[in-house]
């Protein structure tokens, strides 16, 4: 089934997509057996596919082989299956022949007796494969299908009757017959939809049609083939690309540094313009740094700044004149005060006497210092008298202090003058007239020395005049030194500025050297690349074809997987397209006894991801509900079965093969489903092959059918195995239809058994057919009398009441006379007759019982046959 679905997928690629896409699809088909068991685990499937693609890519065909359009022809050609020859096959260890020449084939057998082997034989014969073998991952179907005891396998042979009534051998055609099968396991899976996520619900539509294995097959394709599994770049090309990346770096380096040189040109021009207009950068460098015999401005100024300045004398004519004036004034003042002190000489003597008296007072405070007389005896206290007189002579002390200060000032001024004279002698050492007046100590610079400076010399000038002349010269020299110092400051600032220019020049030159070196290196790398990598370039060129093929494979694979997943995703909607109305009809038929509020108006199947199964009811047809929230598991099973049966009807399948509906259908719906299959018009003209392990279900089907139809059906009973290793089949099993059984017993003169079956036939007819007939065309409400709480319905009482309902004038069925005639005949027999008593109570074993009347039993059986025919 997986392969068949894949072939249908291929048909969607016949006229679309690239050639590479179709080649990939054909590659998978050609190596199907190798790829099918592989999964995505550790990249098993994609690794294998890469190996296959690389080995076969040039030879694989891009043409999709079309499947012959034969499905519809085959379906129309085959009217029903005629026979099955099977064995050795699964549980069949030897050949068996099944006659299937009936519109209804019923197979009964307990679990484990071989019914599934029978259905799998039909599946293999019609479809060419068995889905169970695929789901159990058998690599070879024959390993699953061969009989375990004989270890042999023979393909089942199926014959059929075509539309012309001729017997033909059936050729397996999965497309034509895949919807002939209703599988209980698929309905079980569908019923568990309530436990699945909404995303999973869509997949369950596929599961319902047996496509879960196909979905698994699709999921085991990785989304793409990446470089873990196939070389999409090329080893040599990758190495060459890495080298070209370094070459690209060299080219970028060259480009960047050419731009850098342009930038440097602009920056050099800007720097020159800041330095001096009208020269070049090289000229600026030469001017600053020099060259050949030119020392350069920086070096020149540095040399100039390194020359020491002369030390200033710090002398000035003004200061010397001020010093001369100060000394002259101080000497004049000194002479005047000294003269005044001489004139007060007597007073000075007394002052000294009085000061002496005060000085001795501490040593003789109580006696006169001169006579030692007690102060208490003297006329005048000498100490007091001395103090009083000293106060009177205080101006003399002031005069003496001033003379001392003048002496000190004159001494300092003369000392300063001597230093000036020494400076002049030091600065003018040769033939200096002042050298004779040079003093070696401060004490030598006295007043006499001062006056000697003003004596005329042989040259007609005084030493003081020479001093003044030399001071003026030194003052002029100090001024020159000050001007030189100012020039040095200016030169230092100029040197700082020039050094900044020099630093900028160094930076620009360094950058230019670096840029030129980088350009040279890049040019060399570029020039050498082709030579150094000639072999690698050749190898990469040779590798292009392989990589190109690998890329084609990888791209084709990615598109192929995307197409395959799209097909898988859209498959559920294709399978159930236009089935909604028929699903609703079948579902309501399965639930025919429900109220209108419980019957469906419409159903929306989950066709895409995250959709829910939606339904609406007849009483609220515009409001949709989530089916999983409000429907029981039994009703969900009904929807699943309705979908499968609707698909069987839509595809006009000639046969419906239903494996064990007892397991697939809950008890509440079995009767309605039986009626849907065998009473309603849905499956008229369609052959039904049904297996079941429920004997009651098997029996109920046969008694639901009209006797004429039941007599034409084929039934087989699969028996429990004893000591045999082969499936045991009863090909002549007794019919379970009561009327047919009654007739067979009567024909064999088994009167008692015939009457027993007649009693069961009458009970079945009245309860399941006649009462329904009355209810359909008239009033089915009856009033029944029971002998006790647990007493069964008396058939005669039930039959009489049903007769009275049918006999009413308002009973609407036109065929009621045929039914009423048979009931009259049946009830015309005395209720007290032995036969009717046993019809009422059943035929129990009693000793010494009188014999049943054969004619009466004959009449009962014949009447039941006619009544069944009238109701049918």
CSV table of C-alpha atoms in Angstrom, one decimal, residues 72-82 126 158-164 166 168-171 176-177 652-655 687:
chain,number,residue,atom,x,y,z
A,72,UNK,CA,-12.7,2.6,-13.4
A,73,UNK,CA,-12.7,0.0,-16.3
A,74,UNK,CA,-11.8,-2.8,-13.8
A,75,UNK,CA,-14.5,-1.8,-11.4
A,76,UNK,CA,-17.1,-1.8,-14.1
A,77,UNK,CA,-15.8,-5.0,-15.5
A,78,UNK,CA,-16.0,-7.0,-12.3
A,79,UNK,CA,-19.5,-7.5,-10.9
A,80,UNK,CA,-18.7,-9.7,-8.0
A,81,UNK,CA,-16.1,-12.2,-6.8
A,82,UNK,CA,-16.7,-15.8,-7.7
A,126,UNK,CA,-7.1,-7.8,-4.9
A,158,UNK,CA,-9.3,-14.9,-7.2
A,159,UNK,CA,-11.8,-15.3,-10.0
A,160,UNK,CA,-14.8,-13.0,-10.6
A,161,UNK,CA,-17.8,-12.5,-12.8
A,162,UNK,CA,-17.5,-9.6,-15.1
A,163,UNK,CA,-20.3,-7.3,-16.4
A,164,UNK,CA,-21.0,-9.8,-19.2
A,166,UNK,CA,-18.2,-14.3,-17.8
A,168,UNK,CA,-12.4,-13.8,-15.3
A,169,UNK,CA,-9.2,-14.1,-13.2
A,170,UNK,CA,-8.8,-11.0,-11.0
A,171,UNK,CA,-5.5,-9.1,-11.4
A,176,UNK,CA,-9.3,-0.1,-8.1
A,177,UNK,CA,-9.9,-2.2,-5.0
A,652,UNK,CA,-18.5,2.3,-7.0
A,653,UNK,CA,-16.6,-0.6,-5.6
A,654,UNK,CA,-18.1,-4.0,-6.7
A,655,UNK,CA,-17.5,-5.6,-3.3
A,687,UNK,CA,-21.4,-8.0,-3.1
